[in-house]
């Protein structure tokens, strides 16, 4: 089994964080995005979506998409600690919040980054105006998240879950696009520090 990944990239960081929380080490093969290795015919023949991360199992099966990889890890390799829920209702609620963090926070941040950052010109047909509109979307979601975290310790409730990994990695990575937690967003800042103090967070963006 091996993880096809790229150090310091947002989606791989989520899997690295998840694996560290589980105490699992998997062989890694680095894919250089800036050199376009993910766009080669060889890579796409192995990984259907042509992205990272991807988990290649011993029988040759390849799992794409961060959440699918995390689900396999939790259900097939290491159920404890349960980061995706232990009951049908817990699993549904955690998936709900994780999707919210993906679609309402990570995605607009990513669009801001891809359409406004100079380093992304090689990978994206940039539309800066669109990027700035997405910045406003993400900033509004950060304000809402600050209010929500005033009511509970973690994003999906009182327990740390994959939804926290998704949100924390997004905020951490997209500093590169100028995103910052505002001084008045104390609940969000406290949560960010709380998640960032977990030992597993140290390896999320490690080289």
PDB file of C-alpha atoms in Angstrom:
ATOM      1  CA  UNK A   1       0.000   0.000   0.000  1.00  0.00           C
ATOM      2  CA  UNK A   2       1.265   3.487  -0.775  1.00  0.00           C
ATOM      3  CA  UNK A   3       0.029   7.057  -0.720  1.00  0.00           C
ATOM      4  CA  UNK A   4       0.572   9.147  -3.830  1.00  0.00           C
ATOM      5  CA  UNK A   5       0.921  12.595  -2.368  1.00  0.00           C
ATOM      6  CA  UNK A   6       2.450  16.059  -2.512  1.00  0.00           C
ATOM      7  CA  UNK A   7       4.009  17.587   0.619  1.00  0.00           C
ATOM      8  CA  UNK A   8       2.575  20.930   1.759  1.00  0.00           C
ATOM      9  CA  UNK A   9      -0.479  20.759  -0.532  1.00  0.00           C
ATOM     10  CA  UNK A  10      -3.950  21.219   0.959  1.00  0.00           C
ATOM     11  CA  UNK A  11      -5.714  17.912   0.219  1.00  0.00           C
ATOM     12  CA  UNK A  12      -2.683  15.706   0.969  1.00  0.00           C
ATOM     13  CA  UNK A  13      -2.222  17.617   4.233  1.00  0.00           C
ATOM     14  CA  UNK A  14      -5.688  16.532   5.330  1.00  0.00           C
ATOM     15  CA  UNK A  15      -4.781  12.864   4.785  1.00  0.00           C
ATOM     16  CA  UNK A  16      -1.389  13.298   6.484  1.00  0.00           C
ATOM     17  CA  UNK A  17      -3.153  14.825   9.525  1.00  0.00           C
ATOM     18  CA  UNK A  18      -5.737  12.015   9.550  1.00  0.00           C
ATOM     19  CA  UNK A  19      -3.094   9.297   9.334  1.00  0.00           C
ATOM     20  CA  UNK A  20      -1.085  10.868  12.152  1.00  0.00           C
ATOM     21  CA  UNK A  21      -4.179  10.972  14.368  1.00  0.00           C
ATOM     22  CA  UNK A  22      -4.600   7.251  13.691  1.00  0.00           C
ATOM     23  CA  UNK A  23      -0.950   6.525  14.364  1.00  0.00           C
ATOM     24  CA  UNK A  24      -0.521   4.987  10.911  1.00  0.00           C
ATOM     25  CA  UNK A  25       2.471   5.295   8.609  1.00  0.00           C
ATOM     26  CA  UNK A  26       2.066   4.453   4.919  1.00  0.00           C
ATOM     27  CA  UNK A  27       4.728   4.405   2.224  1.00  0.00           C
ATOM     28  CA  UNK A  28       4.591   7.639   0.223  1.00  0.00           C
ATOM     29  CA  UNK A  29       5.382   8.430  -3.385  1.00  0.00           C
ATOM     30  CA  UNK A  30       5.791  12.139  -4.071  1.00  0.00           C
ATOM     31  CA  UNK A  31       4.000  13.630  -7.082  1.00  0.00           C
ATOM     32  CA  UNK A  32       5.388  16.998  -8.233  1.00  0.00           C
ATOM     33  CA  UNK A  33       2.380  19.135  -9.138  1.00  0.00           C
ATOM     34  CA  UNK A  34       4.366  22.159 -10.317  1.00  0.00           C
ATOM     35  CA  UNK A  35       6.174  19.983 -12.848  1.00  0.00           C
ATOM     36  CA  UNK A  36       2.873  18.531 -14.017  1.00  0.00           C
ATOM     37  CA  UNK A  37       3.530  14.950 -13.003  1.00  0.00           C
ATOM     38  CA  UNK A  38      -0.166  14.539 -12.174  1.00  0.00           C
ATOM     39  CA  UNK A  39      -1.051  15.374 -15.776  1.00  0.00           C
ATOM     40  CA  UNK A  40       1.018  12.661 -17.408  1.00  0.00           C
ATOM     41  CA  UNK A  41      -0.681   9.766 -19.155  1.00  0.00           C
ATOM     42  CA  UNK A  42       1.126   7.357 -16.820  1.00  0.00           C
ATOM     43  CA  UNK A  43      -0.268   9.011 -13.703  1.00  0.00           C
ATOM     44  CA  UNK A  44      -3.778   9.308 -15.097  1.00  0.00           C
ATOM     45  CA  UNK A  45      -3.696   5.637 -16.061  1.00  0.00           C
ATOM     46  CA  UNK A  46      -3.251   4.885 -12.370  1.00  0.00           C
ATOM     47  CA  UNK A  47      -5.270   7.682 -10.745  1.00  0.00           C
ATOM     48  CA  UNK A  48      -8.625   8.326 -12.480  1.00  0.00           C
ATOM     49  CA  UNK A  49      -9.058  11.946 -11.387  1.00  0.00           C
ATOM     50  CA  UNK A  50      -5.437  12.899 -11.994  1.00  0.00           C
ATOM     51  CA  UNK A  51      -5.052  14.507  -8.582  1.00  0.00           C
ATOM     52  CA  UNK A  52      -3.421  13.979  -5.225  1.00  0.00           C
ATOM     53  CA  UNK A  53      -3.765  12.333  -2.827  1.00  0.00           C
ATOM     54  CA  UNK A  54      -4.493   8.817  -4.010  1.00  0.00           C
ATOM     55  CA  UNK A  55      -4.186   5.608  -2.021  1.00  0.00           C
ATOM     56  CA  UNK A  56      -2.960   2.583  -3.971  1.00  0.00           C
ATOM     57  CA  UNK A  57      -3.820  -0.707  -2.245  1.00  0.00           C
ATOM     58  CA  UNK A  58      -1.742  -3.848  -2.434  1.00  0.00           C
ATOM     59  CA  UNK A  59      -4.119  -5.397  -4.991  1.00  0.00           C
ATOM     60  CA  UNK A  60      -3.751  -2.378  -7.295  1.00  0.00           C
ATOM     61  CA  UNK A  61      -7.037  -0.722  -6.357  1.00  0.00           C
ATOM     62  CA  UNK A  62      -6.711   3.056  -6.250  1.00  0.00           C
ATOM     63  CA  UNK A  63      -8.836   5.285  -4.038  1.00  0.00           C
ATOM     64  CA  UNK A  64      -9.091   8.969  -4.945  1.00  0.00           C
ATOM     65  CA  UNK A  65     -10.537  11.893  -2.983  1.00  0.00           C
ATOM     66  CA  UNK A  66      -9.556  12.755   0.568  1.00  0.00           C
ATOM     67  CA  UNK A  67     -12.749  11.697   2.333  1.00  0.00           C
ATOM     68  CA  UNK A  68     -12.896   8.335   0.552  1.00  0.00           C
ATOM     69  CA  UNK A  69      -9.298   7.636   1.576  1.00  0.00           C
ATOM     70  CA  UNK A  70     -10.039   8.663   5.156  1.00  0.00           C
ATOM     71  CA  UNK A  71     -13.118   6.432   5.276  1.00  0.00           C
ATOM     72  CA  UNK A  72     -11.109   3.415   4.116  1.00  0.00           C
ATOM     73  CA  UNK A  73      -8.414   4.132   6.687  1.00  0.00           C
ATOM     74  CA  UNK A  74     -10.949   4.409   9.503  1.00  0.00           C
ATOM     75  CA  UNK A  75     -13.075   1.411   8.553  1.00  0.00           C
ATOM     76  CA  UNK A  76     -10.458  -0.994   7.222  1.00  0.00           C
ATOM     77  CA  UNK A  77      -7.216  -0.092   8.979  1.00  0.00           C
ATOM     78  CA  UNK A  78      -7.748   1.745  12.265  1.00  0.00           C
ATOM     79  CA  UNK A  79     -11.186   2.580  13.713  1.00  0.00           C
ATOM     80  CA  UNK A  80      -9.773   4.329  16.794  1.00  0.00           C
ATOM     81  CA  UNK A  81      -9.937   7.133  17.492  1.00  0.00           C
ATOM     82  CA  UNK A  82     -13.185   7.489  15.522  1.00  0.00           C
ATOM     83  CA  UNK A  83     -12.803  10.689  13.499  1.00  0.00           C
ATOM     84  CA  UNK A  84     -15.807  10.010  11.260  1.00  0.00           C
ATOM     85  CA  UNK A  85     -18.348   8.850  13.857  1.00  0.00           C
ATOM     86  CA  UNK A  86     -19.307   5.620  15.598  1.00  0.00           C
ATOM     87  CA  UNK A  87     -23.069   5.502  15.025  1.00  0.00           C
ATOM     88  CA  UNK A  88     -25.187   6.161  11.925  1.00  0.00           C
ATOM     89  CA  UNK A  89     -26.269   9.557  13.281  1.00  0.00           C
ATOM     90  CA  UNK A  90     -22.718  10.559  14.265  1.00  0.00           C
ATOM     91  CA  UNK A  91     -21.386   9.538  10.872  1.00  0.00           C
ATOM     92  CA  UNK A  92     -24.095  11.495   9.089  1.00  0.00           C
ATOM     93  CA  UNK A  93     -23.580  14.632  11.192  1.00  0.00           C
ATOM     94  CA  UNK A  94     -19.794  14.559  10.839  1.00  0.00           C
ATOM     95  CA  UNK A  95     -20.034  14.019   7.086  1.00  0.00           C
ATOM     96  CA  UNK A  96     -22.488  16.928   6.923  1.00  0.00           C
ATOM     97  CA  UNK A  97     -20.112  19.292   8.701  1.00  0.00           C
ATOM     98  CA  UNK A  98     -17.097  18.044   6.761  1.00  0.00           C
ATOM     99  CA  UNK A  99     -18.887  18.708   3.466  1.00  0.00           C
ATOM    100  CA  UNK A 100     -19.802  22.167   4.698  1.00  0.00           C
ATOM    101  CA  UNK A 101     -16.165  22.881   5.411  1.00  0.00           C
ATOM    102  CA  UNK A 102     -15.168  21.556   1.987  1.00  0.00           C
ATOM    103  CA  UNK A 103     -17.772  23.396  -0.048  1.00  0.00           C
ATOM    104  CA  UNK A 104     -18.333  26.553   1.990  1.00  0.00           C
ATOM    105  CA  UNK A 105     -14.784  27.238   3.203  1.00  0.00           C
ATOM    106  CA  UNK A 106     -12.058  25.242   1.469  1.00  0.00           C
ATOM    107  CA  UNK A 107     -13.473  25.574  -2.051  1.00  0.00           C
ATOM    108  CA  UNK A 108     -13.888  29.382  -2.092  1.00  0.00           C
ATOM    109  CA  UNK A 109     -10.473  29.749  -0.465  1.00  0.00           C
ATOM    110  CA  UNK A 110      -9.016  27.492  -3.147  1.00  0.00           C
ATOM    111  CA  UNK A 111     -10.661  29.496  -5.910  1.00  0.00           C
ATOM    112  CA  UNK A 112      -9.254  32.690  -4.428  1.00  0.00           C
ATOM    113  CA  UNK A 113      -5.796  31.139  -4.358  1.00  0.00           C
ATOM    114  CA  UNK A 114      -5.968  29.637  -7.818  1.00  0.00           C
ATOM    115  CA  UNK A 115      -7.264  32.807  -9.452  1.00  0.00           C
ATOM    116  CA  UNK A 116      -5.213  35.457  -7.639  1.00  0.00           C
ATOM    117  CA  UNK A 117      -1.858  33.980  -6.616  1.00  0.00           C
ATOM    118  CA  UNK A 118       1.007  34.549  -9.101  1.00  0.00           C
ATOM    119  CA  UNK A 119       2.406  31.053  -8.539  1.00  0.00           C
ATOM    120  CA  UNK A 120      -0.820  29.515  -9.853  1.00  0.00           C
ATOM    121  CA  UNK A 121      -0.631  31.106 -13.308  1.00  0.00           C
ATOM    122  CA  UNK A 122       1.095  28.005 -14.602  1.00  0.00           C
ATOM    123  CA  UNK A 123      -1.816  25.799 -13.532  1.00  0.00           C
ATOM    124  CA  UNK A 124      -4.885  28.012 -13.902  1.00  0.00           C
ATOM    125  CA  UNK A 125      -6.489  30.277 -16.520  1.00  0.00           C
ATOM    126  CA  UNK A 126      -6.856  32.992 -13.901  1.00  0.00           C
ATOM    127  CA  UNK A 127      -9.869  35.275 -13.565  1.00  0.00           C
ATOM    128  CA  UNK A 128      -8.842  37.627 -10.718  1.00  0.00           C
ATOM    129  CA  UNK A 129     -12.305  39.170 -10.370  1.00  0.00           C
ATOM    130  CA  UNK A 130     -13.768  35.738  -9.714  1.00  0.00           C
ATOM    131  CA  UNK A 131     -11.032  35.035  -7.201  1.00  0.00           C
ATOM    132  CA  UNK A 132     -11.843  38.180  -5.237  1.00  0.00           C
ATOM    133  CA  UNK A 133     -15.544  37.350  -5.199  1.00  0.00           C
ATOM    134  CA  UNK A 134     -14.682  33.954  -3.768  1.00  0.00           C
ATOM    135  CA  UNK A 135     -12.538  35.673  -1.142  1.00  0.00           C
ATOM    136  CA  UNK A 136     -15.634  37.482   0.106  1.00  0.00           C
ATOM    137  CA  UNK A 137     -17.557  34.183   0.233  1.00  0.00           C
ATOM    138  CA  UNK A 138     -14.835  32.554   2.338  1.00  0.00           C
ATOM    139  CA  UNK A 139     -14.517  35.531   4.675  1.00  0.00           C
ATOM    140  CA  UNK A 140     -18.261  35.498   5.364  1.00  0.00           C
ATOM    141  CA  UNK A 141     -18.018  31.794   6.195  1.00  0.00           C
ATOM    142  CA  UNK A 142     -15.167  32.452   8.617  1.00  0.00           C
ATOM    143  CA  UNK A 143     -17.378  34.949  10.453  1.00  0.00           C
ATOM    144  CA  UNK A 144     -20.170  32.387  10.719  1.00  0.00           C
ATOM    145  CA  UNK A 145     -17.730  29.733  11.865  1.00  0.00           C
ATOM    146  CA  UNK A 146     -16.488  32.006  14.638  1.00  0.00           C
ATOM    147  CA  UNK A 147     -20.046  32.345  15.943  1.00  0.00           C
ATOM    148  CA  UNK A 148     -20.666  28.602  15.710  1.00  0.00           C
ATOM    149  CA  UNK A 149     -17.504  27.820  17.657  1.00  0.00           C
ATOM    150  CA  UNK A 150     -18.778  30.010  20.443  1.00  0.00           C
ATOM    151  CA  UNK A 151     -21.403  27.319  21.026  1.00  0.00           C
ATOM    152  CA  UNK A 152     -19.275  24.159  20.822  1.00  0.00           C
ATOM    153  CA  UNK A 153     -15.641  23.161  21.173  1.00  0.00           C
ATOM    154  CA  UNK A 154     -15.238  21.613  17.744  1.00  0.00           C
ATOM    155  CA  UNK A 155     -16.925  22.026  14.387  1.00  0.00           C
ATOM    156  CA  UNK A 156     -19.185  18.980  14.581  1.00  0.00           C
ATOM    157  CA  UNK A 157     -19.721  19.061  18.346  1.00  0.00           C
ATOM    158  CA  UNK A 158     -17.626  18.398  21.428  1.00  0.00           C
ATOM    159  CA  UNK A 159     -15.290  15.876  19.796  1.00  0.00           C
ATOM    160  CA  UNK A 160     -12.450  16.412  17.336  1.00  0.00           C
ATOM    161  CA  UNK A 161     -13.340  15.026  13.882  1.00  0.00           C
ATOM    162  CA  UNK A 162     -12.354  15.060  10.236  1.00  0.00           C
ATOM    163  CA  UNK A 163     -14.377  18.280   9.846  1.00  0.00           C
ATOM    164  CA  UNK A 164     -11.842  20.041  12.080  1.00  0.00           C
ATOM    165  CA  UNK A 165      -9.001  18.663   9.970  1.00  0.00           C
ATOM    166  CA  UNK A 166     -10.589  20.000   6.795  1.00  0.00           C
ATOM    167  CA  UNK A 167     -11.223  23.465   8.217  1.00  0.00           C
ATOM    168  CA  UNK A 168      -7.878  23.771  10.013  1.00  0.00           C
ATOM    169  CA  UNK A 169      -5.851  22.697   6.989  1.00  0.00           C
ATOM    170  CA  UNK A 170      -7.803  25.116   4.807  1.00  0.00           C
ATOM    171  CA  UNK A 171      -7.181  28.107   7.043  1.00  0.00           C
ATOM    172  CA  UNK A 172      -3.543  27.104   7.557  1.00  0.00           C
ATOM    173  CA  UNK A 173      -2.767  26.545   3.870  1.00  0.00           C
ATOM    174  CA  UNK A 174      -4.643  29.470   2.399  1.00  0.00           C
ATOM    175  CA  UNK A 175      -2.691  31.993   4.378  1.00  0.00           C
ATOM    176  CA  UNK A 176      -0.864  31.985   1.048  1.00  0.00           C
ATOM    177  CA  UNK A 177      -3.919  33.686  -0.454  1.00  0.00           C
ATOM    178  CA  UNK A 178      -4.048  36.311   2.301  1.00  0.00           C
ATOM    179  CA  UNK A 179      -6.650  34.715   4.563  1.00  0.00           C
ATOM    180  CA  UNK A 180      -6.297  35.526   8.253  1.00  0.00           C
ATOM    181  CA  UNK A 181      -8.410  35.042  11.351  1.00  0.00           C
ATOM    182  CA  UNK A 182      -9.615  38.511  12.323  1.00  0.00           C
ATOM    183  CA  UNK A 183      -8.692  39.895  15.753  1.00  0.00           C
ATOM    184  CA  UNK A 184     -12.327  39.912  16.821  1.00  0.00           C
ATOM    185  CA  UNK A 185     -12.861  36.250  15.849  1.00  0.00           C
ATOM    186  CA  UNK A 186     -11.741  34.951  19.226  1.00  0.00           C
ATOM    187  CA  UNK A 187     -13.713  31.685  19.162  1.00  0.00           C
ATOM    188  CA  UNK A 188     -12.215  30.797  15.800  1.00  0.00           C
ATOM    189  CA  UNK A 189      -8.726  31.767  16.942  1.00  0.00           C
ATOM    190  CA  UNK A 190      -9.006  29.646  20.091  1.00  0.00           C
ATOM    191  CA  UNK A 191     -10.225  26.661  18.068  1.00  0.00           C
ATOM    192  CA  UNK A 192      -7.432  27.109  15.517  1.00  0.00           C
ATOM    193  CA  UNK A 193      -4.836  27.113  18.280  1.00  0.00           C
ATOM    194  CA  UNK A 194      -6.491  24.130  19.983  1.00  0.00           C
ATOM    195  CA  UNK A 195      -6.398  22.032  16.802  1.00  0.00           C
ATOM    196  CA  UNK A 196      -2.930  23.251  15.874  1.00  0.00           C
ATOM    197  CA  UNK A 197      -1.563  22.125  19.239  1.00  0.00           C
ATOM    198  CA  UNK A 198      -2.408  18.500  18.472  1.00  0.00           C
ATOM    199  CA  UNK A 199       0.768  16.504  17.695  1.00  0.00           C
ATOM    200  CA  UNK A 200      -0.728  15.286  14.415  1.00  0.00           C
ATOM    201  CA  UNK A 201      -1.031  18.847  13.140  1.00  0.00           C
ATOM    202  CA  UNK A 202       2.752  19.129  13.042  1.00  0.00           C
ATOM    203  CA  UNK A 203       3.019  16.581  10.238  1.00  0.00           C
ATOM    204  CA  UNK A 204       0.142  17.849   8.084  1.00  0.00           C
ATOM    205  CA  UNK A 205       2.291  20.198   6.004  1.00  0.00           C
ATOM    206  CA  UNK A 206       5.685  18.661   6.686  1.00  0.00           C
ATOM    207  CA  UNK A 207       8.013  18.161   3.743  1.00  0.00           C
TER     208      UNK A 207
END
